[in-house]
Structure formats: C-alpha cells, structure tokens
Tab-separated table of C-alpha atoms and ligand atoms in Angstrom:
chain	number	residue	atom	x	y	z
A	1	UNK	CA	21.177	7.100	74.472
A	2	UNK	CA	17.920	5.727	73.645
A	3	UNK	CA	14.193	6.392	74.110
A	4	UNK	CA	11.617	4.492	72.633
A	5	UNK	CA	9.510	7.079	70.989
A	6	UNK	CA	7.046	4.432	69.649
A	7	UNK	CA	6.407	2.942	72.932
A	8	UNK	CA	6.034	6.139	74.527
A	9	UNK	CA	3.183	6.999	72.013
A	10	UNK	CA	1.512	3.683	72.578
A	11	UNK	CA	1.628	3.895	76.229
A	12	UNK	CA	0.108	7.265	76.232
A	13	UNK	CA	-2.616	5.926	73.860
A	14	UNK	CA	-3.432	3.374	76.568
A	15	UNK	CA	-3.280	5.842	79.496
A	16	UNK	CA	-5.235	8.837	78.082
A	17	UNK	CA	-8.816	7.445	77.736
A	18	UNK	CA	-8.363	6.319	81.221
A	19	UNK	CA	-6.797	9.555	82.550
A	20	UNK	CA	-4.177	7.846	84.197
A	21	UNK	CA	-0.692	9.720	84.541
A	22	UNK	CA	2.479	8.838	83.309
A	23	UNK	CA	5.732	9.163	85.440
A	24	UNK	CA	8.737	8.475	83.236
A	25	UNK	CA	11.122	6.710	85.546
A	26	UNK	CA	14.694	8.138	84.442
A	27	UNK	CA	16.771	6.562	87.235
A	28	UNK	CA	20.407	5.841	85.937
A	29	UNK	CA	19.479	7.488	82.483
A	30	UNK	CA	21.751	10.182	80.965
A	31	UNK	CA	20.073	13.926	80.742
A	32	UNK	CA	20.062	13.390	76.861
A	33	UNK	CA	17.551	10.738	77.301
A	34	UNK	CA	15.236	12.898	79.602
A	35	UNK	CA	15.631	15.850	77.190
A	36	UNK	CA	14.374	13.546	74.175
A	37	UNK	CA	11.309	12.459	76.196
A	38	UNK	CA	10.790	16.141	77.452
A	39	UNK	CA	11.088	17.365	73.757
A	40	UNK	CA	7.987	14.782	72.971
A	41	UNK	CA	6.052	16.516	75.801
A	42	UNK	CA	6.754	14.464	78.749
A	43	UNK	CA	6.989	16.783	81.952
A	44	UNK	CA	6.587	14.389	84.705
A	45	UNK	CA	9.966	12.312	85.726
A	46	UNK	CA	10.623	10.039	88.564
A	47	UNK	CA	13.939	9.596	90.232
A	48	UNK	CA	15.055	7.198	92.791
A	49	UNK	CA	18.454	8.523	94.166
A	50	UNK	CA	18.772	11.993	95.904
A	51	UNK	CA	22.041	13.122	94.405
A	52	UNK	CA	20.983	12.179	90.965
A	53	UNK	CA	17.828	13.952	91.118
A	54	UNK	CA	19.392	17.233	92.586
A	55	UNK	CA	22.224	17.214	89.578
A	56	UNK	CA	19.556	16.351	86.855
A	57	UNK	CA	17.231	19.021	88.106
A	58	UNK	CA	20.025	21.641	88.239
A	59	UNK	CA	20.522	21.115	84.444
A	60	UNK	CA	17.294	20.134	82.822
A	61	UNK	CA	14.354	22.399	82.219
A	62	UNK	CA	12.910	24.119	85.184
A	63	UNK	CA	9.077	23.149	84.501
A	64	UNK	CA	9.903	19.430	84.838
A	65	UNK	CA	7.735	18.014	87.620
A	66	UNK	CA	10.296	15.728	89.591
A	67	UNK	CA	8.682	12.862	91.508
A	68	UNK	CA	10.867	11.187	94.124
A	69	UNK	CA	9.843	7.730	93.718
A	70	UNK	CA	12.572	5.643	95.905
A	71	UNK	CA	13.250	5.353	99.557
A	72	UNK	CA	13.948	8.566	101.396
A	73	UNK	CA	16.027	8.951	104.122
A	74	UNK	CA	15.027	11.634	106.557
A	75	UNK	CA	18.564	13.504	106.469
A	76	UNK	CA	18.438	13.775	102.749
A	77	UNK	CA	15.012	15.339	102.582
A	78	UNK	CA	16.660	19.044	102.917
A	79	UNK	CA	18.255	18.494	99.553
A	80	UNK	CA	15.063	17.959	97.185
A	81	UNK	CA	12.776	20.022	99.515
A	82	UNK	CA	13.276	23.387	97.367
A	83	UNK	CA	12.058	21.799	94.147
A	84	UNK	CA	10.501	18.332	94.304
A	85	UNK	CA	7.147	18.116	93.068
A	86	UNK	CA	5.829	14.875	94.671
A	87	UNK	CA	7.319	12.371	97.052
A	88	UNK	CA	5.823	8.911	96.608
A	89	UNK	CA	7.549	6.851	99.168
A	90	UNK	CA	6.441	8.304	102.415
A	91	UNK	CA	6.544	5.125	104.533
A	92	UNK	CA	7.137	6.621	108.236
A	93	UNK	CA	5.864	9.247	110.473
A	94	UNK	CA	9.475	10.278	111.186
A	95	UNK	CA	9.946	11.138	107.540
A	96	UNK	CA	6.466	12.949	107.344
A	97	UNK	CA	7.822	15.065	110.207
A	98	UNK	CA	11.027	15.919	108.426
A	99	UNK	CA	9.207	16.598	105.069
A	100	UNK	CA	7.052	18.981	106.754
A	101	UNK	CA	9.990	20.668	108.450
A	102	UNK	CA	11.700	21.346	105.514
A	103	UNK	CA	8.893	22.301	103.531
A	104	UNK	CA	8.144	25.103	106.059
A	105	UNK	CA	11.466	26.169	105.653
A	106	UNK	CA	11.315	26.558	102.105
A	107	UNK	CA	7.716	28.017	102.383
A	108	UNK	CA	6.270	25.286	100.336
A	109	UNK	CA	3.545	22.799	100.456
A	110	UNK	CA	4.850	19.380	99.159
A	111	UNK	CA	2.630	16.779	97.899
A	112	UNK	CA	3.226	13.236	99.189
A	113	UNK	CA	1.949	9.816	98.599
A	114	UNK	CA	1.804	7.393	101.681
A	115	UNK	CA	3.635	4.104	100.508
A	116	UNK	CA	1.903	1.110	101.526
A	117	UNK	CA	3.473	-2.326	101.789
A	118	UNK	CA	1.393	-4.629	99.543
A	119	UNK	CA	4.230	-7.398	98.245
A	120	UNK	CA	5.245	-10.564	99.621
A	121	UNK	CA	8.863	-9.533	99.770
A	122	UNK	CA	10.024	-8.498	103.206
A	123	UNK	CA	12.354	-5.760	101.657
A	124	UNK	CA	9.573	-3.517	100.307
A	125	UNK	CA	9.028	-0.386	102.373
A	126	UNK	CA	5.672	0.995	103.512
A	127	UNK	CA	2.975	1.160	106.130
A	128	UNK	CA	1.065	-2.026	106.641
A	129	UNK	CA	-2.807	-1.998	106.526
A	130	UNK	CA	-3.158	-1.485	110.463
A	131	UNK	CA	-0.652	1.214	110.667
A	132	UNK	CA	-1.810	3.071	107.572
A	133	UNK	CA	-5.273	2.933	109.360
A	134	UNK	CA	-4.183	4.127	112.810
A	135	UNK	CA	-2.244	7.158	111.308
A	136	UNK	CA	-5.304	8.233	109.174
A	137	UNK	CA	-7.741	7.995	111.920
A	138	UNK	CA	-5.608	9.624	114.567
A	139	UNK	CA	-5.977	12.969	113.202
A	140	UNK	CA	-2.087	13.534	113.500
A	141	UNK	CA	-1.861	14.369	109.469
A	142	UNK	CA	-3.516	17.552	110.079
A	143	UNK	CA	-0.551	18.561	111.975
A	144	UNK	CA	1.655	18.643	109.045
A	145	UNK	CA	0.578	21.935	107.688
A	146	UNK	CA	3.082	21.952	104.783
A	147	UNK	CA	2.219	18.446	103.452
A	148	UNK	CA	-0.553	17.670	101.231
A	149	UNK	CA	-1.269	13.978	101.424
A	150	UNK	CA	-2.477	13.072	97.810
A	151	UNK	CA	-3.026	9.388	97.897
A	152	UNK	CA	-0.889	6.123	98.090
A	153	UNK	CA	1.664	4.403	96.262
A	154	UNK	CA	2.636	0.683	96.188
A	155	UNK	CA	4.787	-1.848	94.618
A	156	UNK	CA	3.509	-5.101	93.962
A	157	UNK	CA	5.620	-8.290	94.251
A	158	UNK	CA	8.622	-9.251	91.858
A	159	UNK	CA	6.562	-12.113	90.409
A	160	UNK	CA	4.910	-13.036	87.200
A	161	UNK	CA	2.122	-14.651	89.030
A	162	UNK	CA	-0.726	-12.357	87.641
A	163	UNK	CA	-3.410	-13.602	90.205
A	164	UNK	CA	-1.010	-12.714	93.122
A	165	UNK	CA	-0.308	-9.089	91.496
A	166	UNK	CA	-3.984	-8.655	91.069
A	167	UNK	CA	-4.720	-9.333	94.538
A	168	UNK	CA	-1.958	-6.953	95.632
A	169	UNK	CA	-3.242	-4.247	93.446
A	170	UNK	CA	-6.901	-4.634	94.572
A	171	UNK	CA	-5.786	-4.628	98.320
A	172	UNK	CA	-4.159	-1.321	97.511
A	173	UNK	CA	-7.175	0.086	96.012
A	174	UNK	CA	-9.417	-0.805	98.786
A	175	UNK	CA	-7.129	0.936	101.258
A	176	UNK	CA	-7.307	3.753	98.788
A	177	UNK	CA	-10.871	3.842	98.705
A	178	UNK	CA	-11.215	3.663	102.509
A	179	UNK	CA	-8.436	6.249	103.224
A	180	UNK	CA	-10.193	8.679	101.130
A	181	UNK	CA	-12.703	9.445	103.877
A	182	UNK	CA	-10.158	10.833	105.981
A	183	UNK	CA	-9.152	13.778	103.666
A	184	UNK	CA	-11.100	16.860	102.157
A	185	UNK	CA	-12.785	16.085	99.021
A	186	UNK	CA	-10.381	16.258	95.974
A	187	UNK	CA	-7.221	16.246	97.646
A	188	UNK	CA	-6.872	12.535	97.942
A	189	UNK	CA	-6.866	11.587	94.362
A	190	UNK	CA	-3.876	9.840	93.401
A	191	UNK	CA	-3.140	5.994	93.334
A	192	UNK	CA	0.285	5.234	92.229
A	193	UNK	CA	0.729	1.710	91.137
A	194	UNK	CA	2.206	-0.029	88.036
A	195	UNK	CA	5.449	-0.080	86.389
A	196	UNK	CA	6.605	-1.476	82.965
A	197	UNK	CA	5.725	-5.115	83.489
A	198	UNK	CA	2.274	-4.726	85.090
A	199	UNK	CA	0.897	-1.291	84.370
A	200	UNK	CA	-1.986	-2.582	82.318
A	201	UNK	CA	-2.928	-4.803	85.224
A	202	UNK	CA	-2.712	-1.995	87.676
A	203	UNK	CA	-4.938	0.297	85.582
A	204	UNK	CA	-7.482	-2.267	85.493
A	205	UNK	CA	-7.552	-2.399	89.346
A	206	UNK	CA	-7.816	1.335	89.757
A	207	UNK	CA	-4.621	2.811	89.457
A	208	UNK	CA	-4.481	6.370	88.026
A	209	UNK	CA	-0.694	7.074	87.945
A	210	UNK	CA	1.773	4.659	86.474
A	211	UNK	CA	5.634	4.796	86.914
A	212	UNK	CA	7.522	3.430	83.874
A	213	UNK	CA	10.911	3.203	83.224
A	214	UNK	CA	12.601	0.500	81.233
A	215	UNK	CA	9.800	0.441	78.737
A	216	UNK	CA	10.581	3.830	77.732
A	217	UNK	CA	14.347	4.099	78.290
A	218	UNK	CA	15.457	0.534	77.718
A	219	UNK	CA	17.141	-1.773	80.639
A	220	UNK	CA	18.904	-0.115	83.037
A	221	UNK	CA	22.942	-0.780	83.673
A	222	UNK	CA	23.701	-0.294	87.354
A	223	UNK	CA	27.447	-0.665	86.846
A	224	UNK	CA	28.323	2.534	84.905
B	301	PLP	C1	12.567	1.740	89.039
B	301	PLP	C2	11.094	2.043	89.394
B	301	PLP	C3	10.165	1.945	88.466
B	301	PLP	C4	10.283	1.714	87.083
B	301	PLP	O1	10.583	0.450	86.919
B	301	PLP	P1	10.412	-0.287	85.530
B	301	PLP	O2	10.442	-1.713	85.548
B	301	PLP	O3	11.703	0.120	84.910
B	301	PLP	O4	9.269	0.392	84.869
B	301	PLP	C5	8.732	2.149	89.338
B	301	PLP	N1	8.616	2.471	90.460
B	301	PLP	C6	9.784	2.324	91.459
B	301	PLP	C7	9.436	2.632	92.992
B	301	PLP	C8	10.972	2.249	91.061
B	301	PLP	O5	12.140	2.083	91.864
C-alpha cells in the first residue's frame, strides 16, 4: 500500500486558498490506501468502475462521498444509484433519463455533471459544444426531477502541449460560464477539470474541482 502523505498536504495547500475541491481518484487501489487517506481527513473519492465502487462503498466508512468519474453504462446506473454522491461523466440524454429513473426509485436527488468533449482524441466521451447548447436551451433538463445538474466535467487531451491544454480548459470554462445562465442561481457551481499532470493549469483556467489519482496513490497497475 502507498499513500503520499506529503503530496496530499502540499496539494491541499495549493487548493485551499482558491477553494478548489479535491477528488481523490482511487480506482484500482486497495481499501487500505483509501482508508489511509480517509484517516488524514479526505472524504471525496472518485472511482471509474461500477463493481469496484460498489465493493469499496460496502466496506469503507459510510460518510465517504463517492464520485463516479468514468464512463457509465445505462444498465449499471441502478447499482450505484442508492449511494453515489455525484456522477461526473453524464454524456448522453439516454443516461440522464436512466439516472433520473433510478434516483426516483431510490427517492433521491443525484448530483450530476455533464461531460463535455474538449480533447482532440476521438475516444473521449462527452457532449460537443452544439449538442450541449441544444440540451440546455431546450428546457428538457427540467423534466429530470431527481437530477440536479451541478456543472460540467471535461478531460483535456493526453498531451504535454501546454498551449493545447490551456485552450481546451478555456473552452470548457467558456461553456461553463454560458451554461450557468440556464440554471437557478447557486445550483450550477462545479467545474470539474484537471488531473495529476495538469491540475495547476486547469485551476488557472477556472477549475474548482480537480480529480487526482497517481500523485496521491502512485502509478496504477492494471494487471493485478
Ligand atoms: C483516472 C482518472 C483521473 C485521475 O488521473 P491521474 O492522472 O492519476 O490523476 C481523473 N479523471 C478521470 C476521469 C480518470 O479516469
């Protein structure tokens, strides 16, 4: 097991004055690692895989706020609907409908972020600018009574080109500013962008929620 305690404290020191929230991305990491960070005070954890999230939630402290940050298949929403705190990767209206249906069954209101495609790669999920705009002005979101849209989430390109990343983050921030007008004041307040390698840049471009994994827990090993 390994948690980088020093790194955790220095990240918090960067985030606190700017009131940026930290999601500790714990996918593939053992429960002991999450518990170690929990013991340091961390309460928001991010996971990408439904089964792994369900297993962890069942055996770790119940006051953890679980963020689902991966690509969510509609047929799996029901497994996390009873307890998930926020779903970051909402990338289609079909998924919105299913989350609303399952949240209604649980008598909950689930906080969601709409995922926007900002990267150059084809493989990253999300709404593009025009389809996001169309959804927001349509008024259809008001029909989803058991979903609260809290903001936007995006992933920049897998690249070290700072100019490119800057542009992508700025694009997402401009969508965020525009989208705010479609929601009641105060509800639409979260811009989730930035990971281990680019979180400082993301914050400089307006992020107020970063999702950090490997800096805290070390590199992931997918072969286990
Ligand atoms: C894995 C993952 C992260 C964290 O990545 P690191 O580079 O380890 O910080 C953040 N966001 C999403 C959507 C992820 O899948």
